[in-house]
Amino acid sequence: MTDTPATRAATATPPSVARKIRGLSDRAIAWIFVGPTIFLLLAINIFPLIWTIRLSFTNFKANRNRPIEWVGTRNYERILTDSDIWLNMQATAHFLFWTIFFQVLIGFTLAYLINKKFKGNDLWTTIIVLPMMLSPAVVGNFWKFLYQPQIGLFNYVVGFFTGKDPSSFEMLGSVSLAPWSIVIVDTWMWTPFVMLICLAGLRSIPDYIYEAAEVDRASKLRQFFTITIPMVLPFLMLAVLFRGIENFKMFDLVVQLTGGGPGSTTELTSINLKREAFEKWRTGYASAYAIILFVTVFGLASIYVKALNKVKER
């Protein structure tokens, strides 16, 4: 008999244990391996969610040692009627829409160009994906320096093309420009991610489809709109789903850049939630806030996934 690790393990197994293992079904053996992972998921994800739901109906404050009082749906009513929270929602929606729009537009364009397989293709692909390999905290500090009106490179580049004085505007300190400053940084960082997904979609299209279209004398433009776009659309929608979920809970990048300012112009819902929970210590209120955000993301994502499945079934 060959002396292998499996043979040695089988030899070292007590006969009583070996008989019990031989009597197990495939389903039982599968549960033995999967069971610990499921237990950890329940302990790490499900239990905190249930505990948060419970706290959302109370006036619990983590920094005060006093009895927890049941307040029913009062926290939810206060959140849904708070005009400041709706302003945070608008800021989040602005950030979501424009980042996804630019990332899909630029990411698909870059993927389409790289798919042409020109000279230096691999080098340019590596250079383009570098931003997404960096930490959001590092990117935030890096761009905060670039946005400095006196010494930052960004203002000098804008001034060179527009003729404006570089110190005449401040991206992070302006109410009108601050939202766009975080859109620019997030687009710079995560467009490569969308590009890679689109590139995978483009390279999954069989060449014979284009060859058949050329035989039918279809123009390049017609091929693009009747073959390329429909077949890449599921990949594009998948990229939008991933980036939408991630940007809805965006926190670290915005904190490093603006901290939610000036005022509350760039205060996204995630930043507002953190302030309610860990600055004002309104734990019960923040729990209700978190549940509302969770239900919003889960509901929109479920509807979007159904639409994605319909597109894939075409």
PDB file of C-alpha atoms in Angstrom:
ATOM      1  CA  MET A   1       0.000   0.000   0.000  1.00  0.00           C
ATOM      2  CA  THR A   2       1.299   3.455  -0.915  1.00  0.00           C
ATOM      3  CA  ASP A   3       2.388   5.559   2.056  1.00  0.00           C
ATOM      4  CA  THR A   4       0.397   8.763   1.484  1.00  0.00           C
ATOM      5  CA  PRO A   5      -1.080  11.312   3.951  1.00  0.00           C
ATOM      6  CA  ALA A   6      -4.562   9.927   3.245  1.00  0.00           C
ATOM      7  CA  THR A   7      -3.374   6.357   3.927  1.00  0.00           C
ATOM      8  CA  ARG A   8      -1.685   7.373   7.174  1.00  0.00           C
ATOM      9  CA  ALA A   9      -4.820   9.252   8.283  1.00  0.00           C
ATOM     10  CA  ALA A  10      -7.016   6.227   7.509  1.00  0.00           C
ATOM     11  CA  THR A  11      -4.633   3.926   9.413  1.00  0.00           C
ATOM     12  CA  ALA A  12      -4.564   6.248  12.437  1.00  0.00           C
ATOM     13  CA  THR A  13      -8.388   6.486  12.600  1.00  0.00           C
ATOM     14  CA  PRO A  14      -9.814   4.296  15.401  1.00  0.00           C
ATOM     15  CA  PRO A  15     -11.975   1.426  14.059  1.00  0.00           C
ATOM     16  CA  SER A  16     -15.037   2.608  15.997  1.00  0.00           C
ATOM     17  CA  VAL A  17     -14.836   6.092  14.475  1.00  0.00           C
ATOM     18  CA  ALA A  18     -14.200   4.620  11.011  1.00  0.00           C
ATOM     19  CA  ARG A  19     -17.350   2.478  11.252  1.00  0.00           C
ATOM     20  CA  LYS A  20     -19.439   5.505  12.231  1.00  0.00           C
ATOM     21  CA  ILE A  21     -18.060   7.578   9.350  1.00  0.00           C
ATOM     22  CA  ARG A  22     -18.748   4.795   6.836  1.00  0.00           C
ATOM     23  CA  GLY A  23     -22.353   4.713   8.018  1.00  0.00           C
ATOM     24  CA  LEU A  24     -22.929   8.424   7.373  1.00  0.00           C
ATOM     25  CA  SER A  25     -24.738   9.584   4.257  1.00  0.00           C
ATOM     26  CA  ASP A  26     -23.284  12.139   1.863  1.00  0.00           C
ATOM     27  CA  ARG A  27     -25.744  14.712   3.184  1.00  0.00           C
ATOM     28  CA  ALA A  28     -24.601  14.144   6.779  1.00  0.00           C
ATOM     29  CA  ILE A  29     -20.930  14.459   5.826  1.00  0.00           C
ATOM     30  CA  ALA A  30     -21.696  17.664   3.941  1.00  0.00           C
ATOM     31  CA  TRP A  31     -23.420  19.108   7.025  1.00  0.00           C
ATOM     32  CA  ILE A  32     -20.403  18.219   9.161  1.00  0.00           C
ATOM     33  CA  PHE A  33     -18.228  20.442   6.973  1.00  0.00           C
ATOM     34  CA  VAL A  34     -20.773  23.212   6.333  1.00  0.00           C
ATOM     35  CA  GLY A  35     -22.236  23.304   9.859  1.00  0.00           C
ATOM     36  CA  PRO A  36     -19.452  25.304  11.581  1.00  0.00           C
ATOM     37  CA  THR A  37     -19.529  27.930   8.843  1.00  0.00           C
ATOM     38  CA  ILE A  38     -23.298  28.315   9.117  1.00  0.00           C
ATOM     39  CA  PHE A  39     -23.002  28.618  12.894  1.00  0.00           C
ATOM     40  CA  LEU A  40     -20.412  31.395  12.539  1.00  0.00           C
ATOM     41  CA  LEU A  41     -22.601  33.235  10.013  1.00  0.00           C
ATOM     42  CA  LEU A  42     -25.569  33.036  12.365  1.00  0.00           C
ATOM     43  CA  ALA A  43     -23.472  34.249  15.294  1.00  0.00           C
ATOM     44  CA  ILE A  44     -21.815  37.100  13.380  1.00  0.00           C
ATOM     45  CA  ASN A  45     -24.692  38.288  11.150  1.00  0.00           C
ATOM     46  CA  ILE A  46     -28.092  37.045  12.244  1.00  0.00           C
ATOM     47  CA  PHE A  47     -27.806  37.558  16.009  1.00  0.00           C
ATOM     48  CA  PRO A  48     -26.601  41.214  15.738  1.00  0.00           C
ATOM     49  CA  LEU A  49     -29.427  41.903  13.278  1.00  0.00           C
ATOM     50  CA  ILE A  50     -32.058  40.503  15.656  1.00  0.00           C
ATOM     51  CA  TRP A  51     -30.504  42.432  18.563  1.00  0.00           C
ATOM     52  CA  THR A  52     -30.525  45.654  16.516  1.00  0.00           C
ATOM     53  CA  ILE A  53     -34.200  45.163  15.640  1.00  0.00           C
ATOM     54  CA  ARG A  54     -34.970  44.759  19.335  1.00  0.00           C
ATOM     55  CA  LEU A  55     -33.017  47.879  20.303  1.00  0.00           C
ATOM     56  CA  SER A  56     -34.758  49.916  17.572  1.00  0.00           C
ATOM     57  CA  PHE A  57     -37.981  49.793  19.605  1.00  0.00           C
ATOM     58  CA  THR A  58     -36.317  51.137  22.771  1.00  0.00           C
ATOM     59  CA  ASN A  59     -34.755  54.372  24.042  1.00  0.00           C
ATOM     60  CA  PHE A  60     -31.495  52.582  24.883  1.00  0.00           C
ATOM     61  CA  LYS A  61     -28.342  54.723  25.131  1.00  0.00           C
ATOM     62  CA  ALA A  62     -25.047  52.843  25.319  1.00  0.00           C
ATOM     63  CA  ASN A  63     -23.317  55.510  27.420  1.00  0.00           C
ATOM     64  CA  ARG A  64     -25.956  55.515  30.170  1.00  0.00           C
ATOM     65  CA  ASN A  65     -26.559  52.796  32.705  1.00  0.00           C
ATOM     66  CA  ARG A  66     -30.317  52.964  33.095  1.00  0.00           C
ATOM     67  CA  PRO A  67     -33.255  50.595  32.483  1.00  0.00           C
ATOM     68  CA  ILE A  68     -34.262  50.151  28.850  1.00  0.00           C
ATOM     69  CA  GLU A  69     -37.733  51.525  28.086  1.00  0.00           C
ATOM     70  CA  TRP A  70     -39.911  50.210  25.264  1.00  0.00           C
ATOM     71  CA  VAL A  71     -40.989  53.092  22.973  1.00  0.00           C
ATOM     72  CA  GLY A  72     -42.642  51.132  20.165  1.00  0.00           C
ATOM     73  CA  THR A  73     -42.375  52.688  16.703  1.00  0.00           C
ATOM     74  CA  ARG A  74     -41.514  56.182  17.984  1.00  0.00           C
ATOM     75  CA  ASN A  75     -37.929  56.012  16.689  1.00  0.00           C
ATOM     76  CA  TYR A  76     -39.111  55.058  13.208  1.00  0.00           C
ATOM     77  CA  GLU A  77     -41.679  57.860  13.150  1.00  0.00           C
ATOM     78  CA  ARG A  78     -39.077  60.438  14.198  1.00  0.00           C
ATOM     79  CA  ILE A  79     -36.636  59.275  11.533  1.00  0.00           C
ATOM     80  CA  LEU A  80     -39.155  59.246   8.687  1.00  0.00           C
ATOM     81  CA  THR A  81     -40.402  62.746   9.576  1.00  0.00           C
ATOM     82  CA  ASP A  82     -36.959  64.301  10.152  1.00  0.00           C
ATOM     83  CA  SER A  83     -36.172  66.809   7.369  1.00  0.00           C
ATOM     84  CA  ASP A  84     -32.427  66.655   8.095  1.00  0.00           C
ATOM     85  CA  ILE A  85     -32.357  62.913   7.446  1.00  0.00           C
ATOM     86  CA  TRP A  86     -34.142  63.411   4.135  1.00  0.00           C
ATOM     87  CA  LEU A  87     -31.433  65.921   3.209  1.00  0.00           C
ATOM     88  CA  ASN A  88     -28.837  63.233   4.004  1.00  0.00           C
ATOM     89  CA  MET A  89     -30.797  60.861   1.785  1.00  0.00           C
ATOM     90  CA  GLN A  90     -30.679  63.414  -1.033  1.00  0.00           C
ATOM     91  CA  ALA A  91     -26.922  63.809  -0.628  1.00  0.00           C
ATOM     92  CA  THR A  92     -26.547  60.019  -0.731  1.00  0.00           C
ATOM     93  CA  ALA A  93     -28.769  59.767  -3.828  1.00  0.00           C
ATOM     94  CA  HIS A  94     -26.709  62.477  -5.572  1.00  0.00           C
ATOM     95  CA  PHE A  95     -23.505  60.647  -4.750  1.00  0.00           C
ATOM     96  CA  LEU A  96     -24.926  57.282  -5.843  1.00  0.00           C
ATOM     97  CA  PHE A  97     -26.341  58.452  -9.163  1.00  0.00           C
ATOM     98  CA  TRP A  98     -23.351  60.401 -10.428  1.00  0.00           C
ATOM     99  CA  THR A  99     -20.667  57.964  -9.282  1.00  0.00           C
ATOM    100  CA  ILE A 100     -22.463  55.030 -10.906  1.00  0.00           C
ATOM    101  CA  PHE A 101     -23.157  57.051 -14.059  1.00  0.00           C
ATOM    102  CA  PHE A 102     -19.527  58.101 -14.562  1.00  0.00           C
ATOM    103  CA  GLN A 103     -18.072  54.756 -13.501  1.00  0.00           C
ATOM    104  CA  VAL A 104     -20.250  52.809 -15.944  1.00  0.00           C
ATOM    105  CA  LEU A 105     -19.664  55.276 -18.781  1.00  0.00           C
ATOM    106  CA  ILE A 106     -15.884  55.531 -18.348  1.00  0.00           C
ATOM    107  CA  GLY A 107     -15.444  51.898 -17.263  1.00  0.00           C
ATOM    108  CA  PHE A 108     -17.253  50.524 -20.318  1.00  0.00           C
ATOM    109  CA  THR A 109     -15.347  52.868 -22.633  1.00  0.00           C
ATOM    110  CA  LEU A 110     -12.000  51.752 -21.215  1.00  0.00           C
ATOM    111  CA  ALA A 111     -13.022  48.087 -21.410  1.00  0.00           C
ATOM    112  CA  TYR A 112     -14.091  48.516 -25.036  1.00  0.00           C
ATOM    113  CA  LEU A 113     -10.750  50.107 -25.947  1.00  0.00           C
ATOM    114  CA  ILE A 114      -8.645  47.559 -24.034  1.00  0.00           C
ATOM    115  CA  ASN A 115     -10.588  44.717 -25.637  1.00  0.00           C
ATOM    116  CA  LYS A 116      -9.090  45.751 -28.981  1.00  0.00           C
ATOM    117  CA  LYS A 117      -5.796  44.151 -27.807  1.00  0.00           C
ATOM    118  CA  PHE A 118      -3.399  46.845 -29.024  1.00  0.00           C
ATOM    119  CA  LYS A 119       0.330  46.987 -28.283  1.00  0.00           C
ATOM    120  CA  GLY A 120       0.985  47.587 -24.579  1.00  0.00           C
ATOM    121  CA  ASN A 121      -2.520  46.358 -23.683  1.00  0.00           C
ATOM    122  CA  ASP A 122      -1.439  44.488 -20.548  1.00  0.00           C
ATOM    123  CA  LEU A 123       0.671  47.398 -19.291  1.00  0.00           C
ATOM    124  CA  TRP A 124      -2.161  49.902 -19.604  1.00  0.00           C
ATOM    125  CA  THR A 125      -4.595  47.485 -17.956  1.00  0.00           C
ATOM    126  CA  THR A 126      -2.265  47.163 -14.963  1.00  0.00           C
ATOM    127  CA  ILE A 127      -1.828  50.942 -14.695  1.00  0.00           C
ATOM    128  CA  ILE A 128      -5.585  51.563 -14.883  1.00  0.00           C
ATOM    129  CA  VAL A 129      -6.454  49.095 -12.103  1.00  0.00           C
ATOM    130  CA  LEU A 130      -3.909  50.521  -9.643  1.00  0.00           C
ATOM    131  CA  PRO A 131      -6.348  52.964  -7.927  1.00  0.00           C
ATOM    132  CA  MET A 132      -8.722  50.203  -6.804  1.00  0.00           C
ATOM    133  CA  MET A 133      -5.823  48.409  -5.073  1.00  0.00           C
ATOM    134  CA  LEU A 134      -5.342  51.309  -2.645  1.00  0.00           C
ATOM    135  CA  SER A 135      -7.007  51.759   0.723  1.00  0.00           C
ATOM    136  CA  PRO A 136      -9.896  54.293   0.761  1.00  0.00           C
ATOM    137  CA  ALA A 137      -8.235  56.060   3.715  1.00  0.00           C
ATOM    138  CA  VAL A 138      -5.012  56.451   1.725  1.00  0.00           C
ATOM    139  CA  VAL A 139      -6.921  57.654  -1.329  1.00  0.00           C
ATOM    140  CA  GLY A 140      -8.853  60.170   0.795  1.00  0.00           C
ATOM    141  CA  ASN A 141      -5.677  61.679   2.270  1.00  0.00           C
ATOM    142  CA  PHE A 142      -3.970  61.678  -1.118  1.00  0.00           C
ATOM    143  CA  TRP A 143      -6.814  63.557  -2.840  1.00  0.00           C
ATOM    144  CA  LYS A 144      -7.265  65.900   0.100  1.00  0.00           C
ATOM    145  CA  PHE A 145      -3.721  67.071  -0.562  1.00  0.00           C
ATOM    146  CA  LEU A 146      -4.410  67.370  -4.314  1.00  0.00           C
ATOM    147  CA  TYR A 147      -7.501  69.490  -3.589  1.00  0.00           C
ATOM    148  CA  GLN A 148      -5.568  72.068  -1.529  1.00  0.00           C
ATOM    149  CA  PRO A 149      -6.224  75.458  -3.206  1.00  0.00           C
ATOM    150  CA  GLN A 150      -2.723  76.818  -2.604  1.00  0.00           C
ATOM    151  CA  ILE A 151      -0.461  73.851  -3.306  1.00  0.00           C
ATOM    152  CA  GLY A 152      -2.765  71.168  -4.715  1.00  0.00           C
ATOM    153  CA  LEU A 153      -2.185  69.936  -8.254  1.00  0.00           C
ATOM    154  CA  PHE A 154      -5.915  69.653  -9.055  1.00  0.00           C
ATOM    155  CA  ASN A 155      -6.561  73.404  -8.883  1.00  0.00           C
ATOM    156  CA  TYR A 156      -3.542  74.106 -11.074  1.00  0.00           C
ATOM    157  CA  VAL A 157      -4.751  71.647 -13.717  1.00  0.00           C
ATOM    158  CA  VAL A 158      -8.248  73.180 -13.705  1.00  0.00           C
ATOM    159  CA  GLY A 159      -6.739  76.670 -13.811  1.00  0.00           C
ATOM    160  CA  PHE A 160      -4.523  75.712 -16.766  1.00  0.00           C
ATOM    161  CA  PHE A 161      -7.509  74.604 -18.878  1.00  0.00           C
ATOM    162  CA  THR A 162     -10.004  77.267 -17.736  1.00  0.00           C
ATOM    163  CA  GLY A 163      -7.756  80.263 -17.156  1.00  0.00           C
ATOM    164  CA  LYS A 164      -8.992  80.717 -13.569  1.00  0.00           C
ATOM    165  CA  ASP A 165      -6.746  81.548 -10.655  1.00  0.00           C
ATOM    166  CA  PRO A 166      -5.979  78.194  -8.920  1.00  0.00           C
ATOM    167  CA  SER A 167      -6.531  79.756  -5.498  1.00  0.00           C
ATOM    168  CA  SER A 168      -9.889  81.293  -6.465  1.00  0.00           C
ATOM    169  CA  PHE A 169     -11.899  78.157  -5.670  1.00  0.00           C
ATOM    170  CA  GLU A 170     -11.783  75.405  -3.059  1.00  0.00           C
ATOM    171  CA  MET A 171     -13.196  72.003  -3.900  1.00  0.00           C
ATOM    172  CA  LEU A 172     -13.598  70.697  -0.348  1.00  0.00           C
ATOM    173  CA  GLY A 173     -14.703  73.969   1.244  1.00  0.00           C
ATOM    174  CA  SER A 174     -17.351  74.984  -1.287  1.00  0.00           C
ATOM    175  CA  VAL A 175     -20.977  73.984  -0.762  1.00  0.00           C
ATOM    176  CA  SER A 176     -21.517  73.571  -4.504  1.00  0.00           C
ATOM    177  CA  LEU A 177     -18.199  71.846  -5.293  1.00  0.00           C
ATOM    178  CA  ALA A 178     -17.739  69.544  -2.274  1.00  0.00           C
ATOM    179  CA  PRO A 179     -20.309  66.942  -3.467  1.00  0.00           C
ATOM    180  CA  TRP A 180     -18.557  66.782  -6.827  1.00  0.00           C
ATOM    181  CA  SER A 181     -15.154  66.410  -5.179  1.00  0.00           C
ATOM    182  CA  ILE A 182     -16.137  63.076  -3.610  1.00  0.00           C
ATOM    183  CA  VAL A 183     -17.797  61.972  -6.869  1.00  0.00           C
ATOM    184  CA  ILE A 184     -14.517  62.606  -8.726  1.00  0.00           C
ATOM    185  CA  VAL A 185     -12.434  60.657  -6.202  1.00  0.00           C
ATOM    186  CA  ASP A 186     -14.791  57.675  -6.010  1.00  0.00           C
ATOM    187  CA  THR A 187     -15.004  57.568  -9.820  1.00  0.00           C
ATOM    188  CA  TRP A 188     -11.200  57.659 -10.096  1.00  0.00           C
ATOM    189  CA  MET A 189     -10.855  54.846  -7.570  1.00  0.00           C
ATOM    190  CA  TRP A 190     -13.599  52.419  -8.647  1.00  0.00           C
ATOM    191  CA  THR A 191     -13.929  52.879 -12.409  1.00  0.00           C
ATOM    192  CA  PRO A 192     -11.289  50.124 -12.894  1.00  0.00           C
ATOM    193  CA  PHE A 193     -13.587  47.692 -11.059  1.00  0.00           C
ATOM    194  CA  VAL A 194     -16.414  48.390 -13.500  1.00  0.00           C
ATOM    195  CA  MET A 195     -13.930  48.195 -16.371  1.00  0.00           C
ATOM    196  CA  LEU A 196     -12.833  44.687 -15.371  1.00  0.00           C
ATOM    197  CA  ILE A 197     -16.431  43.437 -15.176  1.00  0.00           C
ATOM    198  CA  CYS A 198     -17.240  44.967 -18.578  1.00  0.00           C
ATOM    199  CA  LEU A 199     -14.029  43.526 -20.032  1.00  0.00           C
ATOM    200  CA  ALA A 200     -15.080  40.063 -18.854  1.00  0.00           C
ATOM    201  CA  GLY A 201     -18.417  40.580 -20.588  1.00  0.00           C
ATOM    202  CA  LEU A 202     -16.828  41.739 -23.834  1.00  0.00           C
ATOM    203  CA  ARG A 203     -14.427  38.805 -23.944  1.00  0.00           C
ATOM    204  CA  SER A 204     -17.250  36.344 -23.319  1.00  0.00           C
ATOM    205  CA  ILE A 205     -18.889  37.247 -26.645  1.00  0.00           C
ATOM    206  CA  PRO A 206     -18.028  34.539 -29.229  1.00  0.00           C
ATOM    207  CA  ASP A 207     -16.204  35.764 -32.333  1.00  0.00           C
ATOM    208  CA  TYR A 208     -18.501  33.820 -34.662  1.00  0.00           C
ATOM    209  CA  ILE A 209     -21.406  36.147 -33.806  1.00  0.00           C
ATOM    210  CA  TYR A 210     -19.480  39.122 -35.182  1.00  0.00           C
ATOM    211  CA  GLU A 211     -18.370  37.045 -38.171  1.00  0.00           C
ATOM    212  CA  ALA A 212     -21.984  36.164 -38.943  1.00  0.00           C
ATOM    213  CA  ALA A 213     -22.949  39.842 -38.650  1.00  0.00           C
ATOM    214  CA  GLU A 214     -20.199  40.809 -41.104  1.00  0.00           C
ATOM    215  CA  VAL A 215     -21.449  38.184 -43.549  1.00  0.00           C
ATOM    216  CA  ASP A 216     -24.854  39.860 -43.293  1.00  0.00           C
ATOM    217  CA  ARG A 217     -23.067  43.182 -44.017  1.00  0.00           C
ATOM    218  CA  ALA A 218     -23.993  44.730 -40.684  1.00  0.00           C
ATOM    219  CA  SER A 219     -22.068  47.931 -39.987  1.00  0.00           C
ATOM    220  CA  LYS A 220     -19.778  48.308 -36.957  1.00  0.00           C
ATOM    221  CA  LEU A 221     -22.285  50.668 -35.372  1.00  0.00           C
ATOM    222  CA  ARG A 222     -25.121  48.180 -35.857  1.00  0.00           C
ATOM    223  CA  GLN A 223     -22.977  45.376 -34.438  1.00  0.00           C
ATOM    224  CA  PHE A 224     -22.242  47.532 -31.405  1.00  0.00           C
ATOM    225  CA  PHE A 225     -25.911  48.210 -30.604  1.00  0.00           C
ATOM    226  CA  THR A 226     -27.359  44.813 -31.573  1.00  0.00           C
ATOM    227  CA  ILE A 227     -24.605  42.470 -30.347  1.00  0.00           C
ATOM    228  CA  THR A 228     -22.155  44.170 -27.996  1.00  0.00           C
ATOM    229  CA  ILE A 229     -24.535  46.174 -25.811  1.00  0.00           C
ATOM    230  CA  PRO A 230     -27.205  43.448 -25.336  1.00  0.00           C
ATOM    231  CA  MET A 231     -24.616  40.784 -24.473  1.00  0.00           C
ATOM    232  CA  VAL A 232     -22.643  43.024 -22.104  1.00  0.00           C
ATOM    233  CA  LEU A 233     -25.779  44.448 -20.463  1.00  0.00           C
ATOM    234  CA  PRO A 234     -25.999  41.757 -17.720  1.00  0.00           C
ATOM    235  CA  PHE A 235     -22.374  42.468 -16.782  1.00  0.00           C
ATOM    236  CA  LEU A 236     -23.066  46.212 -16.718  1.00  0.00           C
ATOM    237  CA  MET A 237     -26.094  45.672 -14.504  1.00  0.00           C
ATOM    238  CA  LEU A 238     -24.033  43.470 -12.194  1.00  0.00           C
ATOM    239  CA  ALA A 239     -21.406  46.232 -11.905  1.00  0.00           C
ATOM    240  CA  VAL A 240     -24.147  48.761 -11.085  1.00  0.00           C
ATOM    241  CA  LEU A 241     -25.499  46.435  -8.376  1.00  0.00           C
ATOM    242  CA  PHE A 242     -22.096  46.002  -6.724  1.00  0.00           C
ATOM    243  CA  ARG A 243     -21.193  49.686  -6.866  1.00  0.00           C
ATOM    244  CA  GLY A 244     -24.665  50.784  -5.770  1.00  0.00           C
ATOM    245  CA  ILE A 245     -24.544  48.663  -2.611  1.00  0.00           C
ATOM    246  CA  GLU A 246     -20.982  49.713  -1.801  1.00  0.00           C
ATOM    247  CA  ASN A 247     -21.602  53.423  -2.385  1.00  0.00           C
ATOM    248  CA  PHE A 248     -24.813  53.418  -0.376  1.00  0.00           C
ATOM    249  CA  LYS A 249     -22.735  52.527   2.683  1.00  0.00           C
ATOM    250  CA  MET A 250     -19.736  54.693   1.719  1.00  0.00           C
ATOM    251  CA  PHE A 251     -18.061  56.063   4.829  1.00  0.00           C
ATOM    252  CA  ASP A 252     -14.263  56.108   5.093  1.00  0.00           C
ATOM    253  CA  LEU A 253     -13.481  57.923   1.845  1.00  0.00           C
ATOM    254  CA  VAL A 254     -15.942  60.756   2.528  1.00  0.00           C
ATOM    255  CA  VAL A 255     -14.809  61.091   6.160  1.00  0.00           C
ATOM    256  CA  GLN A 256     -11.203  61.505   5.033  1.00  0.00           C
ATOM    257  CA  LEU A 257     -12.098  64.068   2.360  1.00  0.00           C
ATOM    258  CA  THR A 258     -14.796  66.291   3.842  1.00  0.00           C
ATOM    259  CA  GLY A 259     -15.979  64.759   7.122  1.00  0.00           C
ATOM    260  CA  GLY A 260     -19.511  65.398   5.873  1.00  0.00           C
ATOM    261  CA  GLY A 261     -18.941  69.126   5.384  1.00  0.00           C
ATOM    262  CA  PRO A 262     -19.051  71.930   4.626  1.00  0.00           C
ATOM    263  CA  GLY A 263     -22.015  72.010   6.980  1.00  0.00           C
ATOM    264  CA  SER A 264     -23.857  68.823   6.110  1.00  0.00           C
ATOM    265  CA  THR A 265     -23.505  69.100   2.325  1.00  0.00           C
ATOM    266  CA  THR A 266     -21.681  65.774   1.958  1.00  0.00           C
ATOM    267  CA  GLU A 267     -23.050  64.092   5.070  1.00  0.00           C
ATOM    268  CA  LEU A 268     -24.152  60.735   3.680  1.00  0.00           C
ATOM    269  CA  THR A 269     -26.539  58.484   5.587  1.00  0.00           C
ATOM    270  CA  SER A 270     -23.665  56.293   6.803  1.00  0.00           C
ATOM    271  CA  ILE A 271     -21.905  59.299   8.350  1.00  0.00           C
ATOM    272  CA  ASN A 272     -25.125  60.553   9.924  1.00  0.00           C
ATOM    273  CA  LEU A 273     -25.785  57.081  11.333  1.00  0.00           C
ATOM    274  CA  LYS A 274     -22.319  56.971  12.903  1.00  0.00           C
ATOM    275  CA  ARG A 275     -22.872  60.354  14.553  1.00  0.00           C
ATOM    276  CA  GLU A 276     -26.219  59.298  15.978  1.00  0.00           C
ATOM    277  CA  ALA A 277     -24.772  56.057  17.354  1.00  0.00           C
ATOM    278  CA  PHE A 278     -21.285  57.028  18.564  1.00  0.00           C
ATOM    279  CA  GLU A 279     -21.342  60.797  19.071  1.00  0.00           C
ATOM    280  CA  LYS A 280     -24.863  61.444  20.345  1.00  0.00           C
ATOM    281  CA  TRP A 281     -25.117  57.903  21.774  1.00  0.00           C
ATOM    282  CA  ARG A 282     -28.763  57.517  20.736  1.00  0.00           C
ATOM    283  CA  THR A 283     -28.356  53.766  20.329  1.00  0.00           C
ATOM    284  CA  GLY A 284     -32.039  52.840  20.022  1.00  0.00           C
ATOM    285  CA  TYR A 285     -32.659  55.657  17.540  1.00  0.00           C
ATOM    286  CA  ALA A 286     -29.547  54.694  15.535  1.00  0.00           C
ATOM    287  CA  SER A 287     -30.675  51.056  15.503  1.00  0.00           C
ATOM    288  CA  ALA A 288     -33.990  52.069  13.928  1.00  0.00           C
ATOM    289  CA  TYR A 289     -32.054  54.218  11.445  1.00  0.00           C
ATOM    290  CA  ALA A 290     -29.855  51.233  10.536  1.00  0.00           C
ATOM    291  CA  ILE A 291     -32.883  48.975  10.054  1.00  0.00           C
ATOM    292  CA  ILE A 292     -34.502  51.509   7.712  1.00  0.00           C
ATOM    293  CA  LEU A 293     -31.313  51.707   5.642  1.00  0.00           C
ATOM    294  CA  PHE A 294     -31.020  47.906   5.591  1.00  0.00           C
ATOM    295  CA  VAL A 295     -34.610  47.460   4.410  1.00  0.00           C
ATOM    296  CA  THR A 296     -34.102  50.161   1.757  1.00  0.00           C
ATOM    297  CA  VAL A 297     -30.961  48.539   0.344  1.00  0.00           C
ATOM    298  CA  PHE A 298     -32.360  45.010   0.584  1.00  0.00           C
ATOM    299  CA  GLY A 299     -35.638  45.984  -1.083  1.00  0.00           C
ATOM    300  CA  LEU A 300     -34.048  47.914  -3.946  1.00  0.00           C
ATOM    301  CA  ALA A 301     -31.436  45.201  -4.473  1.00  0.00           C
ATOM    302  CA  SER A 302     -34.116  42.483  -4.593  1.00  0.00           C
ATOM    303  CA  ILE A 303     -36.095  44.374  -7.232  1.00  0.00           C
ATOM    304  CA  TYR A 304     -32.907  45.037  -9.194  1.00  0.00           C
ATOM    305  CA  VAL A 305     -31.825  41.369  -9.076  1.00  0.00           C
ATOM    306  CA  LYS A 306     -35.204  40.316 -10.479  1.00  0.00           C
ATOM    307  CA  ALA A 307     -34.718  42.750 -13.358  1.00  0.00           C
ATOM    308  CA  LEU A 308     -31.169  41.422 -13.849  1.00  0.00           C
ATOM    309  CA  ASN A 309     -32.449  37.831 -14.035  1.00  0.00           C
ATOM    310  CA  LYS A 310     -35.017  38.809 -16.673  1.00  0.00           C
ATOM    311  CA  VAL A 311     -32.285  40.422 -18.766  1.00  0.00           C
ATOM    312  CA  LYS A 312     -30.100  37.306 -18.451  1.00  0.00           C
ATOM    313  CA  GLU A 313     -32.997  35.076 -19.586  1.00  0.00           C
ATOM    314  CA  ARG A 314     -33.406  36.911 -22.884  1.00  0.00           C
TER     315      ARG A 314
END
